[in-house]
Amino acid sequence: MAPKQVTVIGAGVGGLAAAIRLAAQGVRVSIIEQNATVGGKMGQIERDGFRWDTGPSVITMRHVFEELFAAAGRRLEAYLTLLPVDPLTRYFYRDGTVLDATPDLRRMVRQIEALAPEDVEGYLAFLAYAAKIHRITGPVFIYGEPPSLSTLSKTSPLQFLAVDPWRTMDQAVTRRVRSPYLRKLLDRFATYVGADPFQAPATLSVIAHVELSGGVWYPQGGVYRIAQALERLARELGVAIQTGMPAEKILVRDGRAIGVRLADGATIPADAVIANVDVATVYQHLLPPEIATPARRRRQANRPTSCSGFILLLGVEGEHPRLAHHNIFFSDDYRAEFSDIFQRGRPPQEPTVYVAITAKQDPSHAPPGCENWFVLVNAPAGDKQFDWQRNAAGYRERVLQTLARHGYDIRGKIRSEVRLTPDDIARQTGAWRGALYGLSSNQALNAFRRPHNRSRELPGLYFAGGTTHPGGGVPMAALSGKVAGEMILRDWAE
Ligand SMILES: Cc1cc2nc3c(=O)[nH]c(=O)nc-3n(C[C@H](O)[C@H](O)[C@H](O)COP(=O)(O)OP(=O)(O)OC[C@H]3O[C@@H](n4cnc5c(N)ncnc54)[C@H](O)[C@@H]3O)c2cc1C
């Protein structure tokens, strides 16, 4: 019997991971990618002797990538060198306090003893609490199939309460630590999925466990090396990757997905189609009207999303030895910042600024005596209230002023610059409203609200990527590819 054929739309992490899983099982897979290169939100830019990652910079859950390579009979180390990052992040506060988050518990406790000795037990209690949530939610919400009501019925009421869905993340943190420094540090983990710690369920504390206990990994050469490694593995397994070619429509016959029509008019028949594009974008542009009815399009379009971001890629003269690889410059009023983003629909008036500098690990990413700064501020996803085209230059000034107030005035030292707004992210990757991490995680039981990896409306269509289960972020998108691939194989076996 001829091998079955799967067509994947989009070469983001989820699409590449799904293709690898299926090709390793003997399925013929082709990937259609609109951009000239693979990676999607995980991108890179080189200019004026500088190199920057344009998307993700913090990589956690190393085991997810190890398992993906192992599923194809390969060792991760043969494709990627993942270096541990320590400090995980250096946190700068407006009063001059500096705190290094580290997985080295003894070092972490020593710093807390110096800053807020009464919080040592509270910090350890928070870590234990977050570890417990990970133990309970891992099999149900992260590493397996999308949860359903029957999954919930198998969870004991005590386990369900232990994951704390009705309390906010900030409440879970404030119950355990008193120091405003530690509160901000721990609250910030909600932003790893583009959420607001003052609204998002405390269940998201699981992210703190993943980073503070599991560590952060830097792929030598830059985060984009992950996309390149996945592309190489996929090609070795026989996956045909066509870049620079947008998919125009998912073809449907007799109520089933049967292939993809490309922008040049060619069609690729398929036994199954995986859309790695944000689900709302698929409904707006890629499905025929009998499937993407106006009501369904509206429903997808109106789902609240995670936040987006305003990004400055800066080639900076001079070296800054007090900065680490990952740095956070906190604003004074963290709550106001999230109100700006999620209630007022505008980028924060007083932003917290994130700066990642890969040249700290890879000096070749900047000319001698310079650094490559990736500067990110959380911003609302594609809100009509804020016109980036008109206001980006002014907001850039605000971000640079904020850094200057923290003692890093680089305004006269910028040798090269690229600016990315939420509109750019949407245009370049198909991200719905420019959201960085797919749908909003601000509501309790959000895991039940995400679009399923198997389309309920079109047999033969599957979804992989940050807007579907298990959610946004690089390792999660990779896991979504696993789920979609396994579903296809199981559906064919039935
Ligand atoms: C600025 C930024 C910072 C981030 N920081 C982090 C971080 O530190 N850590 C972390 O884990 N995650 C981070 N993320 C999130 C992470 O990058 C994403 O969750 C993940 O990469 C999404 O992968 P995906 O599988 O959903 O595919 P996507 O990256 O969304 O890729 C989808 C692909 O589909 C293609 N496509 C769209 N439409 C079509 C079409 N019609 N035809 C063909 N191809 C099409 C796109 O070009 C794209 O290549 C960040 C994201 C951004 C943007």
PDB file of N, CA, C and O in Angstrom, residues 357-391:
ATOM      1  N   ILE A 357      20.784  39.295  25.770  1.00  0.00           N
ATOM      2  CA  ILE A 357      22.024  39.572  25.017  1.00  0.00           C
ATOM      3  C   ILE A 357      22.724  38.239  24.758  1.00  0.00           C
ATOM      4  O   ILE A 357      23.420  37.714  25.632  1.00  0.00           O
ATOM      5  N   THR A 358      22.538  37.697  23.558  1.00  0.00           N
ATOM      6  CA  THR A 358      23.166  36.385  23.302  1.00  0.00           C
ATOM      7  C   THR A 358      24.681  36.515  23.141  1.00  0.00           C
ATOM      8  O   THR A 358      25.400  35.529  23.278  1.00  0.00           O
ATOM      9  N   ALA A 359      25.161  37.747  22.851  1.00  0.00           N
ATOM     10  CA  ALA A 359      26.617  37.933  22.721  1.00  0.00           C
ATOM     11  C   ALA A 359      27.341  37.604  24.026  1.00  0.00           C
ATOM     12  O   ALA A 359      28.559  37.388  24.025  1.00  0.00           O
ATOM     13  N   LYS A 360      26.593  37.566  25.140  1.00  0.00           N
ATOM     14  CA  LYS A 360      27.232  37.164  26.402  1.00  0.00           C
ATOM     15  C   LYS A 360      27.759  35.736  26.289  1.00  0.00           C
ATOM     16  O   LYS A 360      28.729  35.376  26.932  1.00  0.00           O
ATOM     17  N   GLN A 361      27.031  34.881  25.510  1.00  0.00           N
ATOM     18  CA  GLN A 361      27.460  33.482  25.340  1.00  0.00           C
ATOM     19  C   GLN A 361      28.153  33.282  23.996  1.00  0.00           C
ATOM     20  O   GLN A 361      28.979  32.402  23.848  1.00  0.00           O
ATOM     21  N   ASP A 362      27.723  34.059  23.002  1.00  0.00           N
ATOM     22  CA  ASP A 362      28.233  33.909  21.644  1.00  0.00           C
ATOM     23  C   ASP A 362      28.779  35.256  21.180  1.00  0.00           C
ATOM     24  O   ASP A 362      28.070  36.043  20.522  1.00  0.00           O
ATOM     25  N   PRO A 363      30.050  35.568  21.500  1.00  0.00           N
ATOM     26  CA  PRO A 363      30.582  36.889  21.157  1.00  0.00           C
ATOM     27  C   PRO A 363      30.481  37.206  19.670  1.00  0.00           C
ATOM     28  O   PRO A 363      30.430  38.381  19.279  1.00  0.00           O
ATOM     29  N   SER A 364      30.385  36.181  18.816  1.00  0.00           N
ATOM     30  CA  SER A 364      30.333  36.453  17.366  1.00  0.00           C
ATOM     31  C   SER A 364      29.001  37.110  16.959  1.00  0.00           C
ATOM     32  O   SER A 364      28.847  37.524  15.807  1.00  0.00           O
ATOM     33  N   HIS A 365      28.053  37.240  17.887  1.00  0.00           N
ATOM     34  CA  HIS A 365      26.766  37.855  17.536  1.00  0.00           C
ATOM     35  C   HIS A 365      26.814  39.385  17.499  1.00  0.00           C
ATOM     36  O   HIS A 365      25.804  40.037  17.244  1.00  0.00           O
ATOM     37  N   ALA A 366      27.973  39.947  17.813  1.00  0.00           N
ATOM     38  CA  ALA A 366      28.137  41.410  17.745  1.00  0.00           C
ATOM     39  C   ALA A 366      29.596  41.699  17.391  1.00  0.00           C
ATOM     40  O   ALA A 366      30.478  40.908  17.727  1.00  0.00           O
ATOM     41  N   PRO A 367      29.846  42.826  16.721  1.00  0.00           N
ATOM     42  CA  PRO A 367      31.247  43.178  16.443  1.00  0.00           C
ATOM     43  C   PRO A 367      32.013  43.363  17.766  1.00  0.00           C
ATOM     44  O   PRO A 367      31.388  43.619  18.806  1.00  0.00           O
ATOM     45  N   PRO A 368      33.345  43.277  17.714  1.00  0.00           N
ATOM     46  CA  PRO A 368      34.121  43.441  18.942  1.00  0.00           C
ATOM     47  C   PRO A 368      33.759  44.743  19.665  1.00  0.00           C
ATOM     48  O   PRO A 368      33.566  45.777  19.030  1.00  0.00           O
ATOM     49  N   GLY A 369      33.619  44.648  20.977  1.00  0.00           N
ATOM     50  CA  GLY A 369      33.320  45.842  21.769  1.00  0.00           C
ATOM     51  C   GLY A 369      31.856  46.249  21.723  1.00  0.00           C
ATOM     52  O   GLY A 369      31.498  47.326  22.224  1.00  0.00           O
ATOM     53  N   CYS A 370      31.004  45.423  21.142  1.00  0.00           N
ATOM     54  CA  CYS A 370      29.563  45.759  21.037  1.00  0.00           C
ATOM     55  C   CYS A 370      28.716  44.603  21.580  1.00  0.00           C
ATOM     56  O   CYS A 370      29.216  43.500  21.811  1.00  0.00           O
ATOM     57  N   GLU A 371      27.432  44.880  21.733  1.00  0.00           N
ATOM     58  CA  GLU A 371      26.490  43.848  22.178  1.00  0.00           C
ATOM     59  C   GLU A 371      25.221  43.885  21.340  1.00  0.00           C
ATOM     60  O   GLU A 371      24.827  44.948  20.838  1.00  0.00           O
ATOM     61  N   ASN A 372      24.587  42.728  21.208  1.00  0.00           N
ATOM     62  CA  ASN A 372      23.313  42.644  20.468  1.00  0.00           C
ATOM     63  C   ASN A 372      22.168  42.591  21.477  1.00  0.00           C
ATOM     64  O   ASN A 372      21.962  41.580  22.129  1.00  0.00           O
ATOM     65  N   TRP A 373      21.437  43.648  21.634  1.00  0.00           N
ATOM     66  CA  TRP A 373      20.337  43.689  22.619  1.00  0.00           C
ATOM     67  C   TRP A 373      19.013  43.355  21.944  1.00  0.00           C
ATOM     68  O   TRP A 373      18.640  43.990  20.940  1.00  0.00           O
ATOM     69  N   PHE A 374      18.325  42.385  22.530  1.00  0.00           N
ATOM     70  CA  PHE A 374      16.936  42.094  22.148  1.00  0.00           C
ATOM     71  C   PHE A 374      16.086  42.689  23.263  1.00  0.00           C
ATOM     72  O   PHE A 374      16.154  42.255  24.407  1.00  0.00           O
ATOM     73  N   VAL A 375      15.352  43.740  22.941  1.00  0.00           N
ATOM     74  CA  VAL A 375      14.599  44.473  23.969  1.00  0.00           C
ATOM     75  C   VAL A 375      13.111  44.230  23.732  1.00  0.00           C
ATOM     76  O   VAL A 375      12.611  44.471  22.631  1.00  0.00           O
ATOM     77  N   LEU A 376      12.429  43.723  24.763  1.00  0.00           N
ATOM     78  CA  LEU A 376      11.006  43.380  24.602  1.00  0.00           C
ATOM     79  C   LEU A 376      10.191  44.023  25.716  1.00  0.00           C
ATOM     80  O   LEU A 376      10.550  43.942  26.899  1.00  0.00           O
ATOM     81  N   VAL A 377       9.083  44.645  25.308  1.00  0.00           N
ATOM     82  CA  VAL A 377       8.110  45.152  26.272  1.00  0.00           C
ATOM     83  C   VAL A 377       6.770  44.505  25.936  1.00  0.00           C
ATOM     84  O   VAL A 377       6.380  44.459  24.761  1.00  0.00           O
ATOM     85  N   ASN A 378       6.073  43.987  26.934  1.00  0.00           N
ATOM     86  CA  ASN A 378       4.757  43.399  26.671  1.00  0.00           C
ATOM     87  C   ASN A 378       3.801  44.490  26.221  1.00  0.00           C
ATOM     88  O   ASN A 378       3.816  45.607  26.740  1.00  0.00           O
ATOM     89  N   ALA A 379       2.951  44.149  25.262  1.00  0.00           N
ATOM     90  CA  ALA A 379       2.019  45.134  24.699  1.00  0.00           C
ATOM     91  C   ALA A 379       0.723  44.414  24.356  1.00  0.00           C
ATOM     92  O   ALA A 379       0.722  43.196  24.183  1.00  0.00           O
ATOM     93  N   PRO A 380      -0.382  45.160  24.242  1.00  0.00           N
ATOM     94  CA  PRO A 380      -1.636  44.479  23.904  1.00  0.00           C
ATOM     95  C   PRO A 380      -1.574  43.885  22.502  1.00  0.00           C
ATOM     96  O   PRO A 380      -0.886  44.423  21.636  1.00  0.00           O
ATOM     97  N   ALA A 381      -2.284  42.789  22.332  1.00  0.00           N
ATOM     98  CA  ALA A 381      -2.323  42.166  21.010  1.00  0.00           C
ATOM     99  C   ALA A 381      -3.241  43.000  20.120  1.00  0.00           C
ATOM    100  O   ALA A 381      -4.369  43.296  20.507  1.00  0.00           O
ATOM    101  N   GLY A 382      -2.732  43.383  18.970  1.00  0.00           N
ATOM    102  CA  GLY A 382      -3.448  44.059  17.886  1.00  0.00           C
ATOM    103  C   GLY A 382      -4.650  44.898  18.266  1.00  0.00           C
ATOM    104  O   GLY A 382      -5.674  44.806  17.585  1.00  0.00           O
ATOM    105  N   ASP A 383      -4.569  45.665  19.325  1.00  0.00           N
ATOM    106  CA  ASP A 383      -5.745  46.431  19.703  1.00  0.00           C
ATOM    107  C   ASP A 383      -5.858  47.668  18.828  1.00  0.00           C
ATOM    108  O   ASP A 383      -4.890  48.404  18.641  1.00  0.00           O
ATOM    109  N   LYS A 384      -7.053  47.863  18.324  1.00  0.00           N
ATOM    110  CA  LYS A 384      -7.273  48.995  17.405  1.00  0.00           C
ATOM    111  C   LYS A 384      -7.006  50.337  18.092  1.00  0.00           C
ATOM    112  O   LYS A 384      -6.765  51.346  17.458  1.00  0.00           O
ATOM    113  N   GLN A 385      -7.088  50.345  19.445  1.00  0.00           N
ATOM    114  CA  GLN A 385      -6.945  51.622  20.146  1.00  0.00           C
ATOM    115  C   GLN A 385      -5.537  52.206  20.025  1.00  0.00           C
ATOM    116  O   GLN A 385      -5.337  53.381  20.239  1.00  0.00           O
ATOM    117  N   PHE A 386      -4.556  51.354  19.719  1.00  0.00           N
ATOM    118  CA  PHE A 386      -3.188  51.875  19.663  1.00  0.00           C
ATOM    119  C   PHE A 386      -2.648  51.732  18.241  1.00  0.00           C
ATOM    120  O   PHE A 386      -2.557  50.623  17.711  1.00  0.00           O
ATOM    121  N   ASP A 387      -2.299  52.851  17.641  1.00  0.00           N
ATOM    122  CA  ASP A 387      -1.838  52.861  16.259  1.00  0.00           C
ATOM    123  C   ASP A 387      -0.304  52.809  16.270  1.00  0.00           C
ATOM    124  O   ASP A 387       0.359  53.825  16.483  1.00  0.00           O
ATOM    125  N   TRP A 388       0.227  51.607  16.026  1.00  0.00           N
ATOM    126  CA  TRP A 388       1.681  51.451  16.105  1.00  0.00           C
ATOM    127  C   TRP A 388       2.397  52.230  15.008  1.00  0.00           C
ATOM    128  O   TRP A 388       3.500  52.712  15.205  1.00  0.00           O
ATOM    129  N   GLN A 389       1.752  52.305  13.840  1.00  0.00           N
ATOM    130  CA  GLN A 389       2.428  53.004  12.751  1.00  0.00           C
ATOM    131  C   GLN A 389       2.752  54.448  13.151  1.00  0.00           C
ATOM    132  O   GLN A 389       3.822  54.962  12.866  1.00  0.00           O
ATOM    133  N   ARG A 390       1.809  55.064  13.849  1.00  0.00           N
ATOM    134  CA  ARG A 390       2.019  56.462  14.254  1.00  0.00           C
ATOM    135  C   ARG A 390       2.843  56.592  15.523  1.00  0.00           C
ATOM    136  O   ARG A 390       3.562  57.576  15.716  1.00  0.00           O
ATOM    137  N   ASN A 391       2.705  55.609  16.412  1.00  0.00           N
ATOM    138  CA  ASN A 391       3.240  55.808  17.766  1.00  0.00           C
ATOM    139  C   ASN A 391       4.503  55.023  18.111  1.00  0.00           C
ATOM    140  O   ASN A 391       5.023  55.162  19.216  1.00  0.00           O
TER     141      ASN A 391
END
